[in-house]
Amino acid sequence: MKPVVKLHDIHKTYQMGDIAVSVLKGVSMMVAQGEMVALMGASGSGKSTLMNILGCLDRPDSGSYWLDGEEVARLSADQRALLRNRKLGFVFQNFSLLPRTSALDNVAMPLLYASGHISERDSRQRAAEMLGRVGLEDRLNYEPSRLSGGQQQRVAIARALINHPSLLLADEPTGNLDSQTSKEVLEMIQQLNQKEGITIIMVTHDAMVAQHAGRRIHIHDGVIVDGDFGKISEISSPEAEDEHSMIEERKDT
């Protein structure tokens, strides 16, 4: 499987007054097409900064980031915005739905910014199909206030998938849900990955949530400490990636 995400030696430092705070210290990792990966770390570990870079909301001070084969680390803010709309879908802890807007129109919203003209009729039809995929075909015209927390998160997932992104980023997607609803939402995300092959990175501090992922990557003090694909030098070249794949195949036999 080709890598959808490939980071090499990512560094990020923030200036807090006169103090430079190093948040990411040489992060290298890969996520293959069709994988579901949990990115884990405690508060202050650097996982939110890493998520912002993965989501093209911020860019690193140094290092390289390839998203679906495109080098994006040095893109301008406008270029990153276009890329986000084309290749990324986001699911947030607080759902981030427009409050006085139907589920259908919430899901169709990203299509307004898509490249190429899509008619209103086609946009609404596509949004309805997406809501059907997450089990909300009978809630198309409901505003968020009339939906449960789990239903609102399903709307958010449908919206994240409307542009057929290369990568779905889920930031603590069950953080505002009760345990039973969390289980249902996680199972649905897992099915999207397993049955439809959607590549997913899920940020969480919860080990129970992370168990739904096929692989876990742990970040601590700005460094990947477990779950990466090997040493930084191994990630830097296609030849090393092939060698790593052969090693992994031997482990499985």
GROMACS .gro file of C-alpha atoms in nm:
model
  253
    1MET     CA    1   0.000   0.000   0.000
    2LYS     CA    2   0.127   0.347  -0.085
    3PRO     CA    3   0.172   0.596   0.200
    4VAL     CA    4  -0.104   0.857   0.229
    5VAL     CA    5   0.092   1.037   0.502
    6LYS     CA    6   0.470   1.057   0.515
    7LEU     CA    7   0.647   1.283   0.764
    8HIS     CA    8   1.024   1.316   0.779
    9ASP     CA    9   1.210   1.496   1.059
   10ILE     CA   10   0.931   1.743   1.144
   11HIS     CA   11   1.023   2.020   1.386
   12LYS     CA   12   0.797   2.290   1.530
   13THR     CA   13   0.888   2.560   1.782
   14TYR     CA   14   0.665   2.833   1.925
   15GLN     CA   15   0.791   3.159   2.066
   16MET     CA   16   0.640   3.236   2.410
   17GLY     CA   17   0.768   3.585   2.480
   18ASP     CA   18   1.145   3.551   2.507
   19ILE     CA   19   1.127   3.173   2.541
   20ALA     CA   20   1.138   2.931   2.246
   21VAL     CA   21   0.929   2.621   2.320
   22SER     CA   22   1.017   2.321   2.107
   23VAL     CA   23   0.696   2.120   2.058
   24LEU     CA   24   0.790   1.871   1.784
   25LYS     CA   25   1.146   1.740   1.779
   26GLY     CA   26   1.211   1.542   1.464
   27VAL     CA   27   0.887   1.352   1.410
   28SER     CA   28   0.895   1.091   1.131
   29MET     CA   29   0.607   0.856   1.055
   30MET     CA   30   0.405   0.701   0.776
   31VAL     CA   31   0.042   0.598   0.738
   32ALA     CA   32  -0.045   0.368   0.452
   33GLN     CA   33  -0.355   0.387   0.237
   34GLY     CA   34  -0.644   0.209   0.408
   35GLU     CA   35  -0.494   0.218   0.757
   36MET     CA   36  -0.674   0.330   1.071
   37VAL     CA   37  -0.418   0.471   1.314
   38ALA     CA   38  -0.459   0.610   1.664
   39LEU     CA   39  -0.226   0.898   1.751
   40MET     CA   40  -0.189   0.891   2.128
   41GLY     CA   41  -0.029   1.122   2.379
   42ALA     CA   42  -0.090   1.305   2.703
   43SER     CA   43  -0.166   1.675   2.726
   44GLY     CA   44   0.145   1.868   2.623
   45SER     CA   45   0.292   1.577   2.428
   46GLY     CA   46   0.273   1.759   2.094
   47LYS     CA   47  -0.013   1.555   1.946
   48SER     CA   48  -0.237   1.859   1.885
   49THR     CA   49   0.045   2.042   1.707
   50LEU     CA   50   0.114   1.731   1.500
   51MET     CA   51  -0.257   1.705   1.419
   52ASN     CA   52  -0.259   2.069   1.302
   53ILE     CA   53   0.034   1.998   1.070
   54LEU     CA   54  -0.127   1.679   0.940
   55GLY     CA   55  -0.446   1.878   0.877
   56CYS     CA   56  -0.259   2.155   0.694
   57LEU     CA   57  -0.379   2.405   0.954
   58ASP     CA   58  -0.018   2.485   1.036
   59ARG     CA   59   0.318   2.407   0.881
   60PRO     CA   60   0.644   2.285   1.032
   61ASP     CA   61   0.956   2.495   1.082
   62SER     CA   62   1.158   2.224   0.910
   63GLY     CA   63   1.116   1.876   0.775
   64SER     CA   64   0.901   1.730   0.496
   65TYR     CA   65   0.536   1.631   0.479
   66TRP     CA   66   0.391   1.439   0.185
   67LEU     CA   67   0.013   1.402   0.170
   68ASP     CA   68  -0.109   1.153  -0.089
   69GLY     CA   69   0.216   1.200  -0.282
   70GLU     CA   70   0.216   1.582  -0.269
   71GLU     CA   71   0.480   1.773  -0.071
   72VAL     CA   72   0.284   2.021   0.139
   73ALA     CA   73   0.518   2.146   0.414
   74ARG     CA   74   0.607   2.467   0.232
   75LEU     CA   75   0.268   2.556   0.085
   76SER     CA   76   0.121   2.899   0.156
   77ALA     CA   77  -0.189   2.940   0.374
   78ASP     CA   78  -0.412   2.974   0.066
   79GLN     CA   79  -0.259   2.667  -0.096
   80ARG     CA   80  -0.308   2.468   0.224
   81ALA     CA   81  -0.673   2.574   0.237
   82LEU     CA   82  -0.732   2.441  -0.115
   83LEU     CA   83  -0.554   2.119  -0.028
   84ARG     CA   84  -0.761   2.072   0.289
   85ASN     CA   85  -1.081   2.093   0.091
   86ARG     CA   86  -0.958   1.846  -0.173
   87LYS     CA   87  -0.782   1.583   0.033
   88LEU     CA   88  -0.880   1.608   0.400
   89GLY     CA   89  -1.189   1.545   0.607
   90PHE     CA   90  -1.216   1.658   0.970
   91VAL     CA   91  -1.419   1.527   1.263
   92PHE     CA   92  -1.398   1.730   1.585
   93GLN     CA   93  -1.484   1.660   1.947
   94ASN     CA   94  -1.748   1.937   1.957
   95PHE     CA   95  -1.906   1.841   1.620
   96SER     CA   96  -1.869   2.198   1.478
   97LEU     CA   97  -2.207   2.198   1.302
   98LEU     CA   98  -2.389   2.514   1.196
   99PRO     CA   99  -2.666   2.547   1.458
  100ARG     CA  100  -2.964   2.670   1.255
  101THR     CA  101  -2.888   2.463   0.948
  102SER     CA  102  -3.032   2.124   0.854
  103ALA     CA  103  -2.821   1.809   0.864
  104LEU     CA  104  -2.846   1.798   0.484
  105ASP     CA  105  -2.711   2.150   0.436
  106ASN     CA  106  -2.440   2.099   0.701
  107VAL     CA  107  -2.311   1.798   0.509
  108ALA     CA  108  -2.334   1.974   0.171
  109MET     CA  109  -2.144   2.282   0.295
  110PRO     CA  110  -1.790   2.174   0.185
  111LEU     CA  111  -1.915   2.132  -0.172
  112LEU     CA  112  -1.964   2.509  -0.191
  113TYR     CA  113  -1.585   2.545  -0.182
  114ALA     CA  114  -1.501   2.249  -0.402
  115SER     CA  115  -1.314   2.304  -0.727
  116GLY     CA  116  -1.547   2.269  -1.023
  117HIS     CA  117  -1.912   2.363  -1.029
  118ILE     CA  118  -2.157   2.134  -0.852
  119SER     CA  119  -2.524   2.222  -0.882
  120GLU     CA  120  -2.733   2.267  -0.569
  121ARG     CA  121  -2.942   1.968  -0.668
  122ASP     CA  122  -2.635   1.744  -0.706
  123SER     CA  123  -2.488   1.875  -0.380
  124ARG     CA  124  -2.801   1.796  -0.185
  125GLN     CA  125  -2.832   1.454  -0.345
  126ARG     CA  126  -2.472   1.372  -0.256
  127ALA     CA  127  -2.526   1.496   0.100
  128ALA     CA  128  -2.837   1.281   0.133
  129GLU     CA  129  -2.641   0.977   0.017
  130MET     CA  130  -2.370   1.049   0.273
  131LEU     CA  131  -2.624   1.082   0.554
  132GLY     CA  132  -2.769   0.750   0.445
  133ARG     CA  133  -2.425   0.590   0.478
  134VAL     CA  134  -2.410   0.694   0.845
  135GLY     CA  135  -2.768   0.584   0.917
  136LEU     CA  136  -2.939   0.925   0.919
  137GLU     CA  137  -3.152   0.904   0.604
  138ASP     CA  138  -3.457   0.991   0.819
  139ARG     CA  139  -3.294   1.301   0.973
  140LEU     CA  140  -3.207   1.503   0.661
  141ASN     CA  141  -3.401   1.814   0.761
  142TYR     CA  142  -3.327   1.809   1.133
  143GLU     CA  143  -3.123   2.093   1.281
  144PRO     CA  144  -2.846   1.999   1.530
  145SER     CA  145  -3.059   2.101   1.830
  146ARG     CA  146  -3.302   1.821   1.742
  147LEU     CA  147  -3.030   1.557   1.717
  148SER     CA  148  -2.858   1.358   1.989
  149GLY     CA  149  -2.483   1.390   2.041
  150GLY     CA  150  -2.420   1.066   1.856
  151GLN     CA  151  -2.638   1.176   1.566
  152GLN     CA  152  -2.458   1.511   1.548
  153GLN     CA  153  -2.123   1.332   1.529
  154ARG     CA  154  -2.261   1.113   1.248
  155VAL     CA  155  -2.357   1.430   1.060
  156ALA     CA  156  -2.003   1.559   1.115
  157ILE     CA  157  -1.858   1.234   0.979
  158ALA     CA  158  -2.083   1.251   0.672
  159ARG     CA  159  -1.968   1.611   0.614
  160ALA     CA  160  -1.603   1.504   0.648
  161LEU     CA  161  -1.649   1.240   0.377
  162ILE     CA  162  -1.852   1.445   0.127
  163ASN     CA  163  -1.548   1.536  -0.086
  164HIS     CA  164  -1.409   1.179  -0.084
  165PRO     CA  165  -1.091   1.282   0.104
  166SER     CA  166  -0.763   1.093   0.092
  167LEU     CA  167  -0.744   1.114   0.472
  168LEU     CA  168  -0.998   1.146   0.752
  169LEU     CA  169  -0.865   1.318   1.068
  170ALA     CA  170  -1.070   1.258   1.382
  171ASP     CA  171  -0.972   1.468   1.685
  172GLU     CA  172  -1.108   1.307   2.005
  173PRO     CA  173  -1.427   1.213   1.813
  174THR     CA  174  -1.600   1.062   2.118
  175GLY     CA  175  -1.486   1.317   2.376
  176ASN     CA  176  -1.835   1.466   2.422
  177LEU     CA  177  -2.029   1.139   2.405
  178ASP     CA  178  -2.145   0.889   2.667
  179SER     CA  179  -1.991   0.542   2.671
  180GLN     CA  180  -2.263   0.363   2.471
  181THR     CA  181  -2.282   0.634   2.204
  182SER     CA  182  -1.901   0.643   2.188
  183LYS     CA  183  -1.899   0.270   2.119
  184GLU     CA  184  -2.152   0.310   1.837
  185VAL     CA  185  -1.962   0.599   1.675
  186LEU     CA  186  -1.628   0.418   1.700
  187GLU     CA  187  -1.777   0.104   1.546
  188MET     CA  188  -1.911   0.313   1.259
  189ILE     CA  189  -1.570   0.478   1.202
  190GLN     CA  190  -1.412   0.134   1.214
  191GLN     CA  191  -1.656   0.004   0.952
  192LEU     CA  192  -1.581   0.299   0.724
  193ASN     CA  193  -1.217   0.199   0.743
  194GLN     CA  194  -1.257  -0.176   0.710
  195LYS     CA  195  -1.538  -0.192   0.453
  196GLU     CA  196  -1.466   0.118   0.245
  197GLY     CA  197  -1.089   0.146   0.288
  198ILE     CA  198  -1.096   0.504   0.417
  199THR     CA  199  -0.760   0.609   0.566
  200ILE     CA  200  -0.812   0.744   0.918
  201ILE     CA  201  -0.592   0.906   1.182
  202MET     CA  202  -0.768   0.937   1.515
  203VAL     CA  203  -0.620   1.155   1.790
  204THR     CA  204  -0.701   1.032   2.139
  205HIS     CA  205  -0.563   1.004   2.490
  206ASP     CA  206  -0.803   0.718   2.568
  207ALA     CA  207  -0.657   0.367   2.539
  208MET     CA  208  -1.006   0.216   2.504
  209VAL     CA  209  -1.077   0.439   2.204
  210ALA     CA  210  -0.738   0.358   2.053
  211GLN     CA  211  -0.815  -0.015   2.063
  212HIS     CA  212  -1.049   0.037   1.766
  213ALA     CA  213  -0.752   0.136   1.548
  214GLY     CA  214  -0.536  -0.112   1.363
  215ARG     CA  215  -0.217   0.057   1.484
  216ARG     CA  216  -0.121   0.299   1.758
  217ILE     CA  217   0.144   0.571   1.742
  218HIS     CA  218   0.255   0.725   2.072
  219ILE     CA  219   0.402   1.073   2.099
  220HIS     CA  220   0.576   1.199   2.413
  221ASP     CA  221   0.751   1.534   2.458
  222GLY     CA  222   0.742   1.597   2.085
  223VAL     CA  223   0.895   1.264   1.984
  224ILE     CA  224   0.740   0.945   1.847
  225VAL     CA  225   0.823   0.687   2.112
  226ASP     CA  226   0.630   0.384   1.985
  227GLY     CA  227   0.441   0.269   1.677
  228ASP     CA  228   0.639   0.440   1.397
  229PHE     CA  229   0.775   0.259   1.091
  230GLY     CA  230   1.137   0.266   1.206
  231LYS     CA  231   1.431   0.501   1.218
  232ILE     CA  232   1.427   0.843   1.056
  233SER     CA  233   1.685   0.733   0.800
  234GLU     CA  234   1.461   0.442   0.697
  235ILE     CA  235   1.169   0.670   0.617
  236SER     CA  236   1.371   0.904   0.398
  237SER     CA  237   1.404   0.689   0.087
  238PRO     CA  238   1.184   0.459  -0.123
  239GLU     CA  239   1.454   0.190  -0.111
  240ALA     CA  240   1.446   0.191   0.268
  241GLU     CA  241   1.066   0.173   0.263
  242ASP     CA  242   1.084  -0.140   0.044
  243GLU     CA  243   1.340  -0.292   0.281
  244HIS     CA  244   1.115  -0.216   0.576
  245SER     CA  245   0.818  -0.381   0.402
  246MET     CA  246   1.024  -0.696   0.352
  247ILE     CA  247   1.120  -0.698   0.721
  248GLU     CA  248   0.754  -0.658   0.824
  249GLU     CA  249   0.652  -0.944   0.594
  250ARG     CA  250   0.913  -1.170   0.757
  251LYS     CA  251   0.774  -1.081   1.099
  252ASP     CA  252   0.427  -1.191   0.990
  253THR     CA  253   0.546  -1.532   0.867
   0.00000   0.00000   0.00000
